[in-house]
Amino acid sequence: MPTPDLDAVVAAGRRAIADAPDLDALREAEQAHLSRRSALGEVQRSLGGLDEAARRDLGRRVNQARTTLQAELAARRAELEAERDQALLEAERVDVTLPGRVPPRGAIHPVTRTIDEIVDIFIGLGYRVAEGPEVETDWYNFQALNLPPDHPARSMQDSLYIDSGNGREAGELVLRTQTSPVQIRTMQAGPPPVYVVAPGRCYRADTPDATHLPVFNQIEVLAVDRGLTMADMKGTLLAFARAYFGEERQIRLRPSYFPFVEPGAEVDVSCFICGGTGEGCRTCRGEGWIELLGAGMVHPNVLRAGGYDPDEVSGFAAGTGIERPFMLRSGLADMRTLTDNDVRWLTSV
Ligand code: DAH
């Protein structure tokens, strides 16, 4: 048997290994040049047929050739693996200079914002915030406000009564229909003078429509002091109307009836859309005026229910919904939108 040209076998193997462009090709080169079926494998297999001296000699050279090629293989594999890792790093590279994803920011609900705004106006006038429970007794919600049982004015407020089941009589507990009971609680809590605003949720058995919600918010104003008159009331409400609807506004009082005040009035604000002319104005329907709130001089019976002496002190009260002034100013057409939780709308107002 002719001596195989191991140098040529090694040279061919080296070339294949060096030329392998990626790890797959390298595996193929390994198969072709180092496996049992490769030229080197064939020489190795032929060793068995040689005499001892020739076998030892050729065996040593085959081993050398294999060692050489395996070293080349390992080196090239390390190279190709490094290249692959580098390519992966490039592909998955994070550009830290890109702007981040900004999480959506929460915001105050328009109703809460309106409450805050109105409260702030009164705080500026020296008032403080008062609160009362949403589940009220019939006494606070009606009787103490000069609305005895069976008084016809009760029918103005469709009430939701609570069956407490804890020893109270049926009809004794009611979801407050107005924030006016906070007037009584405030007077009972301390001596005059009082200057408070009381915002909060109210409830009525109304079917939701464009201008009614069964759960809505009101804000109550109560001022009791020595010698307060309707002029104080009008000045205060004018200051409020101007702060909320704009410096140009006027207000007017129309005689009206609320059981807890005498005299009582509906308070209108001059239209902030048409400036009060009414011409072709849809917001005030051509009136020039928009109904804003109810108000009046606190009825002597109400002062007495609060523990005050109507011969010593007098006062005025006012109350309005929160949703309505917001709708007026923002042009919102349907009150139900306020409870829809539609983020597209909520982020637009
Ligand atoms: N509580 C009345 C209502 O819900 C609003 C109101 C009117 C409050 C006149 C007042 C007031 O304090 O003086 O319709």
Tab-separated table of N, CA and C in Angstrom, residues 76-232:
chain	number	residue	atom	x	y	z
A	76	ARG	N	-11.561	27.619	15.051
A	76	ARG	CA	-12.537	28.214	14.133
A	76	ARG	C	-13.930	28.258	14.776
A	77	ARG	N	-14.260	27.214	15.562
A	77	ARG	CA	-15.575	27.186	16.207
A	77	ARG	C	-15.692	28.359	17.180
A	78	ALA	N	-14.642	28.570	17.945
A	78	ALA	CA	-14.660	29.687	18.902
A	78	ALA	C	-14.868	31.009	18.170
A	79	GLU	N	-14.198	31.139	17.027
A	79	GLU	CA	-14.316	32.356	16.229
A	79	GLU	C	-15.752	32.570	15.751
A	80	LEU	N	-16.309	31.466	15.178
A	80	LEU	CA	-17.667	31.577	14.620
A	80	LEU	C	-18.704	31.806	15.718
A	81	GLU	N	-18.500	31.173	16.883
A	81	GLU	CA	-19.444	31.388	17.988
A	81	GLU	C	-19.397	32.831	18.461
A	82	ALA	N	-18.233	33.390	18.515
A	82	ALA	CA	-18.090	34.786	18.919
A	82	ALA	C	-18.805	35.706	17.937
A	83	GLU	N	-18.631	35.373	16.629
A	83	GLU	CA	-19.324	36.168	15.595
A	83	GLU	C	-20.833	36.089	15.772
A	84	ARG	N	-21.323	34.861	16.011
A	84	ARG	CA	-22.775	34.672	16.161
A	84	ARG	C	-23.286	35.471	17.367
A	85	ASP	N	-22.567	35.383	18.477
A	85	ASP	CA	-22.998	36.110	19.686
A	85	ASP	C	-23.005	37.604	19.439
A	86	GLN	N	-22.002	38.064	18.720
A	86	GLN	CA	-21.906	39.497	18.434
A	86	GLN	C	-23.103	39.952	17.588
A	87	ALA	N	-23.428	39.091	16.568
A	87	ALA	CA	-24.559	39.430	15.692
A	87	ALA	C	-25.853	39.498	16.509
A	88	LEU	N	-25.972	38.552	17.457
A	88	LEU	CA	-27.163	38.515	18.310
A	88	LEU	C	-27.255	39.788	19.155
A	89	LEU	N	-26.123	40.166	19.714
A	89	LEU	CA	-26.085	41.392	20.531
A	89	LEU	C	-26.477	42.609	19.704
A	90	GLU	N	-25.964	42.653	18.475
A	90	GLU	CA	-26.300	43.776	17.591
A	90	GLU	C	-27.805	43.811	17.352
A	91	ALA	N	-28.337	42.605	17.050
A	91	ALA	CA	-29.758	42.533	16.712
A	91	ALA	C	-30.639	42.930	17.894
A	92	GLU	N	-30.182	42.565	19.090
A	92	GLU	CA	-31.028	42.823	20.265
A	92	GLU	C	-30.598	44.070	21.012
A	93	ARG	N	-29.802	44.859	20.389
A	93	ARG	CA	-29.274	46.051	21.036
A	93	ARG	C	-30.400	46.997	21.445
A	94	VAL	N	-30.305	47.557	22.630
A	94	VAL	CA	-31.303	48.512	23.115
A	94	VAL	C	-30.748	49.918	22.941
A	95	ASP	N	-31.553	50.739	22.261
A	95	ASP	CA	-31.117	52.123	22.081
A	95	ASP	C	-31.624	52.946	23.257
A	96	VAL	N	-30.711	53.184	24.198
A	96	VAL	CA	-31.145	53.883	25.420
A	96	VAL	C	-31.436	55.356	25.165
A	97	THR	N	-31.171	55.820	23.955
A	97	THR	CA	-31.468	57.231	23.679
A	97	THR	C	-32.877	57.418	23.122
A	98	LEU	N	-33.580	56.259	22.810
A	98	LEU	CA	-34.964	56.399	22.326
A	98	LEU	C	-35.844	56.917	23.461
A	99	PRO	N	-36.879	57.700	23.125
A	99	PRO	CA	-37.793	58.144	24.183
A	99	PRO	C	-38.538	56.941	24.760
A	100	GLY	N	-38.789	56.912	26.083
A	100	GLY	CA	-39.472	55.788	26.702
A	100	GLY	C	-40.955	55.824	26.412
A	101	ARG	N	-41.639	54.734	26.796
A	101	ARG	CA	-43.102	54.728	26.656
A	101	ARG	C	-43.686	55.388	27.891
A	102	VAL	N	-44.461	56.445	27.684
A	102	VAL	CA	-45.028	57.177	28.819
A	102	VAL	C	-46.331	56.502	29.248
A	103	PRO	N	-46.443	56.051	30.496
A	103	PRO	CA	-47.695	55.430	30.934
A	103	PRO	C	-48.797	56.497	30.993
A	104	PRO	N	-50.042	56.122	30.676
A	104	PRO	CA	-51.105	57.128	30.706
A	104	PRO	C	-51.265	57.688	32.124
A	105	ARG	N	-51.461	58.993	32.193
A	105	ARG	CA	-51.580	59.618	33.509
A	105	ARG	C	-53.031	59.679	33.945
A	106	GLY	N	-53.310	59.430	35.196
A	106	GLY	CA	-54.650	59.592	35.723
A	106	GLY	C	-54.963	61.077	35.872
A	107	ALA	N	-56.224	61.391	36.049
A	107	ALA	CA	-56.591	62.796	36.219
A	107	ALA	C	-57.810	62.886	37.129
A	108	ILE	N	-58.040	64.055	37.640
A	108	ILE	CA	-59.198	64.279	38.492
A	108	ILE	C	-60.465	64.284	37.618
A	109	HIS	N	-61.498	63.583	38.057
A	109	HIS	CA	-62.758	63.558	37.314
A	109	HIS	C	-63.364	64.965	37.267
A	110	PRO	N	-63.990	65.318	36.122
A	110	PRO	CA	-64.553	66.671	35.992
A	110	PRO	C	-65.493	67.067	37.131
A	111	VAL	N	-66.255	66.097	37.658
A	111	VAL	CA	-67.169	66.443	38.759
A	111	VAL	C	-66.364	66.839	39.998
A	112	THR	N	-65.344	66.044	40.309
A	112	THR	CA	-64.501	66.348	41.464
A	112	THR	C	-63.780	67.681	41.264
A	113	ARG	N	-63.341	67.912	40.018
A	113	ARG	CA	-62.638	69.154	39.725
A	113	ARG	C	-63.558	70.349	39.922
A	114	THR	N	-64.820	70.178	39.494
A	114	THR	CA	-65.791	71.264	39.654
A	114	THR	C	-66.035	71.552	41.133
A	115	ILE	N	-66.187	70.476	41.919
A	115	ILE	CA	-66.364	70.652	43.368
A	115	ILE	C	-65.173	71.428	43.934
A	116	ASP	N	-63.967	70.986	43.576
A	116	ASP	CA	-62.752	71.640	44.096
A	116	ASP	C	-62.743	73.119	43.741
A	117	GLU	N	-63.130	73.401	42.495
A	117	GLU	CA	-63.107	74.787	42.029
A	117	GLU	C	-64.096	75.654	42.802
A	118	ILE	N	-65.317	75.131	42.972
A	118	ILE	CA	-66.347	75.910	43.678
A	118	ILE	C	-65.956	76.082	45.148
A	119	VAL	N	-65.481	74.975	45.742
A	119	VAL	CA	-65.058	75.059	47.148
A	119	VAL	C	-63.952	76.104	47.300
A	120	ASP	N	-63.006	76.084	46.357
A	120	ASP	CA	-61.893	77.045	46.425
A	120	ASP	C	-62.390	78.492	46.413
A	121	ILE	N	-63.412	78.737	45.599
A	121	ILE	CA	-63.950	80.102	45.519
A	121	ILE	C	-64.476	80.525	46.896
A	122	PHE	N	-65.210	79.611	47.549
A	122	PHE	CA	-65.769	79.970	48.859
A	122	PHE	C	-64.701	80.022	49.953
A	123	ILE	N	-63.694	79.140	49.842
A	123	ILE	CA	-62.581	79.219	50.801
A	123	ILE	C	-61.972	80.617	50.708
A	124	GLY	N	-61.866	81.109	49.460
A	124	GLY	CA	-61.327	82.456	49.242
A	124	GLY	C	-62.173	83.532	49.897
A	125	LEU	N	-63.461	83.232	50.101
A	125	LEU	CA	-64.351	84.200	50.759
A	125	LEU	C	-64.390	83.983	52.275
A	126	GLY	N	-63.583	83.054	52.763
A	126	GLY	CA	-63.506	82.842	54.212
A	126	GLY	C	-64.368	81.708	54.727
A	127	TYR	N	-64.900	80.897	53.831
A	127	TYR	CA	-65.746	79.774	54.259
A	127	TYR	C	-64.881	78.552	54.568
A	128	ARG	N	-65.458	77.600	55.317
A	128	ARG	CA	-64.778	76.321	55.509
A	128	ARG	C	-65.694	75.209	54.997
A	129	VAL	N	-65.119	74.022	54.812
A	129	VAL	CA	-65.878	72.899	54.258
A	129	VAL	C	-66.531	72.114	55.387
A	130	ALA	N	-67.806	71.796	55.207
A	130	ALA	CA	-68.515	70.952	56.168
A	130	ALA	C	-69.010	69.710	55.446
A	131	GLU	N	-69.192	68.634	56.205
A	131	GLU	CA	-69.671	67.396	55.597
A	131	GLU	C	-70.767	66.769	56.434
A	132	GLY	N	-71.543	65.929	55.780
A	132	GLY	CA	-72.569	65.182	56.503
A	132	GLY	C	-72.744	63.828	55.860
A	133	PRO	N	-73.491	62.930	56.533
A	133	PRO	CA	-73.666	61.563	56.016
A	133	PRO	C	-74.580	61.520	54.795
A	134	GLU	N	-74.365	60.500	53.961
A	134	GLU	CA	-75.226	60.338	52.782
A	134	GLU	C	-76.499	59.581	53.141
A	135	VAL	N	-76.429	58.754	54.190
A	135	VAL	CA	-77.649	58.146	54.717
A	135	VAL	C	-78.105	59.032	55.874
A	136	GLU	N	-79.254	59.666	55.716
A	136	GLU	CA	-79.721	60.650	56.684
A	136	GLU	C	-80.993	60.171	57.359
A	137	THR	N	-81.309	60.788	58.470
A	137	THR	CA	-82.632	60.541	59.035
A	137	THR	C	-83.615	61.485	58.362
A	138	ASP	N	-84.849	61.070	58.367
A	138	ASP	CA	-85.913	61.900	57.800
A	138	ASP	C	-85.912	63.266	58.491
A	139	TRP	N	-85.542	63.267	59.761
A	139	TRP	CA	-85.558	64.523	60.516
A	139	TRP	C	-84.556	65.533	59.945
A	140	TYR	N	-83.324	65.103	59.746
A	140	TYR	CA	-82.314	66.032	59.212
A	140	TYR	C	-82.610	66.417	57.769
A	141	ASN	N	-83.018	65.404	56.977
A	141	ASN	CA	-83.189	65.664	55.541
A	141	ASN	C	-84.428	66.516	55.259
A	142	PHE	N	-85.473	66.372	56.129
A	142	PHE	CA	-86.736	67.078	55.851
A	142	PHE	C	-87.241	67.914	57.031
A	143	GLN	N	-87.519	67.232	58.153
A	143	GLN	CA	-88.258	67.912	59.227
A	143	GLN	C	-87.525	69.133	59.770
A	144	ALA	N	-86.226	68.983	60.036
A	144	ALA	CA	-85.460	70.103	60.579
A	144	ALA	C	-85.343	71.228	59.560
A	145	LEU	N	-85.589	70.898	58.299
A	145	LEU	CA	-85.528	71.907	57.239
A	145	LEU	C	-86.926	72.453	56.939
A	146	ASN	N	-87.792	72.342	57.947
A	146	ASN	CA	-89.123	72.935	57.829
A	146	ASN	C	-90.025	72.190	56.845
A	147	LEU	N	-89.749	70.897	56.719
A	147	LEU	CA	-90.581	70.045	55.870
A	147	LEU	C	-91.180	68.923	56.713
A	148	PRO	N	-92.252	69.205	57.442
A	148	PRO	CA	-92.851	68.165	58.291
A	148	PRO	C	-93.388	67.016	57.433
A	149	PRO	N	-93.646	65.862	58.062
A	149	PRO	CA	-94.219	64.744	57.306
A	149	PRO	C	-95.482	65.222	56.589
A	150	ASP	N	-95.719	64.725	55.425
A	150	ASP	CA	-96.900	65.051	54.610
A	150	ASP	C	-96.867	66.455	54.032
A	151	HIS	N	-95.754	67.187	54.225
A	151	HIS	CA	-95.660	68.501	53.590
A	151	HIS	C	-95.620	68.303	52.070
A	152	PRO	N	-96.440	69.056	51.335
A	152	PRO	CA	-96.496	68.829	49.864
A	152	PRO	C	-95.161	69.050	49.163
A	153	ALA	N	-94.295	69.896	49.740
A	153	ALA	CA	-93.020	70.172	49.056
A	153	ALA	C	-92.121	68.939	49.025
A	154	ARG	N	-92.415	67.947	49.863
A	154	ARG	CA	-91.605	66.724	49.822
A	154	ARG	C	-91.687	66.055	48.460
A	155	SER	N	-92.811	66.262	47.786
A	155	SER	CA	-92.987	65.585	46.499
A	155	SER	C	-92.053	66.169	45.439
A	156	MET	N	-91.395	67.321	45.752
A	156	MET	CA	-90.421	67.873	44.798
A	156	MET	C	-89.186	66.981	44.730
A	157	GLN	N	-88.987	66.162	45.724
A	157	GLN	CA	-87.775	65.349	45.781
A	157	GLN	C	-88.153	63.873	45.947
A	158	ASP	N	-88.111	63.115	44.865
A	158	ASP	CA	-88.441	61.693	44.920
A	158	ASP	C	-87.378	60.951	45.704
A	159	SER	N	-87.757	60.455	46.863
A	159	SER	CA	-86.739	59.994	47.812
A	159	SER	C	-86.572	58.485	47.811
A	160	LEU	N	-85.349	58.070	48.126
A	160	LEU	CA	-85.036	56.653	48.285
A	160	LEU	C	-84.897	56.381	49.774
A	161	TYR	N	-85.844	55.623	50.319
A	161	TYR	CA	-85.790	55.321	51.747
A	161	TYR	C	-85.002	54.047	51.995
A	162	ILE	N	-84.464	53.956	53.198
A	162	ILE	CA	-83.616	52.813	53.540
A	162	ILE	C	-84.333	52.000	54.605
A	163	ASP	N	-84.373	50.686	54.390
A	163	ASP	CA	-84.899	49.814	55.430
A	163	ASP	C	-83.704	49.315	56.222
A	164	SER	N	-83.422	49.972	57.334
A	164	SER	CA	-82.173	49.687	58.050
A	164	SER	C	-82.224	48.346	58.762
A	165	GLY	N	-83.432	47.912	59.169
A	165	GLY	CA	-83.548	46.636	59.861
A	165	GLY	C	-82.893	46.626	61.230
A	166	ASN	N	-82.512	47.790	61.758
A	166	ASN	CA	-81.854	47.773	63.072
A	166	ASN	C	-82.650	48.581	64.092
A	167	GLY	N	-83.941	48.407	64.029
A	167	GLY	CA	-84.789	49.022	65.047
A	167	GLY	C	-85.364	50.364	64.635
A	168	ARG	N	-84.883	50.894	63.507
A	168	ARG	CA	-85.474	52.152	63.047
A	168	ARG	C	-86.790	51.860	62.337
A	169	GLU	N	-87.694	52.796	62.441
A	169	GLU	CA	-88.977	52.589	61.789
A	169	GLU	C	-88.851	52.769	60.292
A	170	ALA	N	-89.738	52.104	59.566
A	170	ALA	CA	-89.752	52.264	58.102
A	170	ALA	C	-89.917	53.744	57.783
A	171	GLY	N	-89.144	54.241	56.825
A	171	GLY	CA	-89.271	55.643	56.434
A	171	GLY	C	-88.459	56.582	57.289
A	172	GLU	N	-87.716	56.044	58.240
A	172	GLU	CA	-86.943	56.919	59.123
A	172	GLU	C	-85.595	57.296	58.513
A	173	LEU	N	-85.056	56.375	57.712
A	173	LEU	CA	-83.759	56.651	57.077
A	173	LEU	C	-83.942	56.857	55.587
A	174	VAL	N	-83.233	57.842	55.072
A	174	VAL	CA	-83.378	58.185	53.665
A	174	VAL	C	-81.981	58.477	53.104
A	175	LEU	N	-81.769	58.116	51.824
A	175	LEU	CA	-80.550	58.595	51.167
A	175	LEU	C	-80.764	60.086	50.946
A	176	ARG	N	-79.889	60.914	51.469
A	176	ARG	CA	-80.185	62.344	51.456
A	176	ARG	C	-80.493	62.828	50.039
A	177	THR	N	-81.518	63.622	49.936
A	177	THR	CA	-81.966	64.105	48.628
A	177	THR	C	-81.321	65.439	48.294
A	178	GLN	N	-80.608	66.005	49.270
A	178	GLN	CA	-80.003	67.329	49.108
A	178	GLN	C	-78.889	67.468	50.155
A	179	THR	N	-78.034	68.451	49.972
A	179	THR	CA	-76.981	68.677	50.968
A	179	THR	C	-77.470	69.604	52.087
A	180	SER	N	-78.709	70.069	51.990
A	180	SER	CA	-79.227	70.996	53.002
A	180	SER	C	-79.191	70.462	54.445
A	181	PRO	N	-79.347	69.139	54.684
A	181	PRO	CA	-79.257	68.682	56.079
A	181	PRO	C	-77.917	69.029	56.742
A	182	VAL	N	-76.887	69.241	55.955
A	182	VAL	CA	-75.592	69.614	56.545
A	182	VAL	C	-75.704	70.984	57.237
A	183	GLN	N	-76.648	71.817	56.805
A	183	GLN	CA	-76.908	73.087	57.505
A	183	GLN	C	-77.200	72.827	58.973
A	184	ILE	N	-78.127	71.883	59.206
A	184	ILE	CA	-78.565	71.595	60.584
A	184	ILE	C	-77.402	71.024	61.394
A	185	ARG	N	-76.699	70.041	60.789
A	185	ARG	CA	-75.590	69.400	61.510
A	185	ARG	C	-74.509	70.414	61.849
A	186	THR	N	-74.268	71.362	60.947
A	186	THR	CA	-73.230	72.360	61.183
A	186	THR	C	-73.621	73.278	62.354
A	187	MET	N	-74.884	73.716	62.354
A	187	MET	CA	-75.319	74.604	63.447
A	187	MET	C	-75.305	73.866	64.778
A	188	GLN	N	-75.722	72.603	64.751
A	188	GLN	CA	-75.729	71.828	66.004
A	188	GLN	C	-74.317	71.620	66.540
A	189	ALA	N	-73.345	71.632	65.650
A	189	ALA	CA	-71.977	71.301	66.066
A	189	ALA	C	-71.279	72.455	66.789
A	190	GLY	N	-71.799	73.671	66.645
A	190	GLY	CA	-71.111	74.773	67.326
A	190	GLY	C	-71.886	76.063	67.197
A	191	PRO	N	-71.504	77.047	68.002
A	191	PRO	CA	-72.238	78.311	68.029
A	191	PRO	C	-71.964	79.151	66.779
A	192	PRO	N	-72.830	80.141	66.504
A	192	PRO	CA	-72.572	81.045	65.395
A	192	PRO	C	-71.355	81.914	65.725
A	193	PRO	N	-70.699	82.546	64.766
A	193	PRO	CA	-71.076	82.530	63.344
A	193	PRO	C	-70.611	81.270	62.622
A	194	VAL	N	-71.314	80.894	61.555
A	194	VAL	CA	-70.825	79.828	60.677
A	194	VAL	C	-70.815	80.320	59.238
A	195	TYR	N	-69.765	79.961	58.556
A	195	TYR	CA	-69.659	80.207	57.106
A	195	TYR	C	-69.110	78.925	56.499
A	196	VAL	N	-70.005	78.105	55.930
A	196	VAL	CA	-69.554	76.802	55.428
A	196	VAL	C	-70.060	76.532	54.011
A	197	VAL	N	-69.301	75.706	53.301
A	197	VAL	CA	-69.784	75.074	52.063
A	197	VAL	C	-69.753	73.576	52.289
A	198	ALA	N	-70.788	72.893	51.819
A	198	ALA	CA	-70.894	71.449	52.036
A	198	ALA	C	-71.166	70.759	50.709
A	199	PRO	N	-70.116	70.253	50.073
A	199	PRO	CA	-70.324	69.500	48.828
A	199	PRO	C	-70.611	68.041	49.156
A	200	GLY	N	-71.300	67.348	48.259
A	200	GLY	CA	-71.473	65.918	48.490
A	200	GLY	C	-72.520	65.283	47.597
A	201	ARG	N	-72.535	63.934	47.667
A	201	ARG	CA	-73.446	63.164	46.838
A	201	ARG	C	-74.862	63.206	47.389
A	202	CYS	N	-75.831	63.229	46.482
A	202	CYS	CA	-77.236	63.187	46.841
A	202	CYS	C	-77.929	62.144	45.961
A	203	TYR	N	-79.106	61.738	46.411
A	203	TYR	CA	-79.796	60.631	45.741
A	203	TYR	C	-81.277	60.944	45.560
A	204	ARG	N	-81.777	60.657	44.378
A	204	ARG	CA	-83.220	60.770	44.180
A	204	ARG	C	-83.680	59.656	43.260
A	205	ALA	N	-84.934	59.251	43.433
A	205	ALA	CA	-85.472	58.166	42.611
A	205	ALA	C	-85.819	58.691	41.222
A	206	ASP	N	-84.812	59.172	40.523
A	206	ASP	CA	-85.010	59.693	39.170
A	206	ASP	C	-84.458	58.704	38.156
A	207	THR	N	-85.121	58.595	37.021
A	207	THR	CA	-84.574	57.791	35.927
A	207	THR	C	-83.514	58.623	35.211
A	208	PRO	N	-82.335	58.028	34.978
A	208	PRO	CA	-81.289	58.815	34.307
A	208	PRO	C	-81.754	59.309	32.936
A	209	ASP	N	-81.555	60.570	32.674
A	209	ASP	CA	-81.743	61.091	31.313
A	209	ASP	C	-80.715	62.203	31.102
A	210	ALA	N	-80.897	62.984	30.054
A	210	ALA	CA	-79.857	63.948	29.698
A	210	ALA	C	-79.613	64.985	30.788
A	211	THR	N	-80.628	65.208	31.657
A	211	THR	CA	-80.459	66.245	32.689
A	211	THR	C	-80.672	65.723	34.110
A	212	HIS	N	-80.809	64.413	34.277
A	212	HIS	CA	-81.012	63.844	35.619
A	212	HIS	C	-80.150	62.604	35.830
A	213	LEU	N	-79.597	62.490	37.027
A	213	LEU	CA	-78.960	61.246	37.453
A	213	LEU	C	-79.531	60.913	38.826
A	214	PRO	N	-79.757	59.636	39.116
A	214	PRO	CA	-80.265	59.291	40.456
A	214	PRO	C	-79.213	59.544	41.544
A	215	VAL	N	-77.957	59.528	41.170
A	215	VAL	CA	-76.877	59.881	42.085
A	215	VAL	C	-76.183	61.101	41.501
A	216	PHE	N	-76.187	62.180	42.243
A	216	PHE	CA	-75.614	63.416	41.710
A	216	PHE	C	-74.960	64.177	42.864
A	217	ASN	N	-74.415	65.311	42.571
A	217	ASN	CA	-73.730	66.073	43.623
A	217	ASN	C	-74.343	67.458	43.775
A	218	GLN	N	-74.333	67.926	44.996
A	218	GLN	CA	-74.769	69.301	45.262
A	218	GLN	C	-73.705	69.986	46.094
A	219	ILE	N	-73.834	71.284	46.162
A	219	ILE	CA	-73.011	72.011	47.128
A	219	ILE	C	-73.923	73.007	47.836
A	220	GLU	N	-73.798	73.014	49.142
A	220	GLU	CA	-74.647	73.849	49.982
A	220	GLU	C	-73.800	74.981	50.541
A	221	VAL	N	-74.398	76.146	50.619
A	221	VAL	CA	-73.710	77.287	51.233
A	221	VAL	C	-74.537	77.697	52.434
A	222	LEU	N	-73.883	77.926	53.568
A	222	LEU	CA	-74.623	78.427	54.734
A	222	LEU	C	-73.788	79.483	55.445
A	223	ALA	N	-74.419	80.634	55.643
A	223	ALA	CA	-73.770	81.688	56.432
A	223	ALA	C	-74.759	82.121	57.506
A	224	VAL	N	-74.360	82.047	58.760
A	224	VAL	CA	-75.203	82.540	59.852
A	224	VAL	C	-74.343	83.422	60.749
A	225	ASP	N	-74.850	84.605	61.008
A	225	ASP	CA	-74.071	85.559	61.805
A	225	ASP	C	-75.048	86.599	62.350
A	226	ARG	N	-74.536	87.528	63.114
A	226	ARG	CA	-75.395	88.637	63.543
A	226	ARG	C	-75.610	89.579	62.365
A	227	GLY	N	-76.874	89.898	62.089
A	227	GLY	CA	-77.188	90.971	61.149
A	227	GLY	C	-76.959	90.687	59.680
A	228	LEU	N	-76.890	89.416	59.293
A	228	LEU	CA	-76.751	89.139	57.853
A	228	LEU	C	-78.062	89.453	57.136
A	229	THR	N	-77.965	90.031	55.960
A	229	THR	CA	-79.160	90.390	55.190
A	229	THR	C	-79.088	89.805	53.790
A	230	MET	N	-80.137	90.045	53.044
A	230	MET	CA	-80.173	89.569	51.666
A	230	MET	C	-79.103	90.244	50.815
A	231	ALA	N	-78.679	91.421	51.229
A	231	ALA	CA	-77.615	92.095	50.482
A	231	ALA	C	-76.323	91.291	50.588
A	232	ASP	N	-76.072	90.733	51.787
A	232	ASP	CA	-74.887	89.875	51.952
A	232	ASP	C	-74.995	88.658	51.044
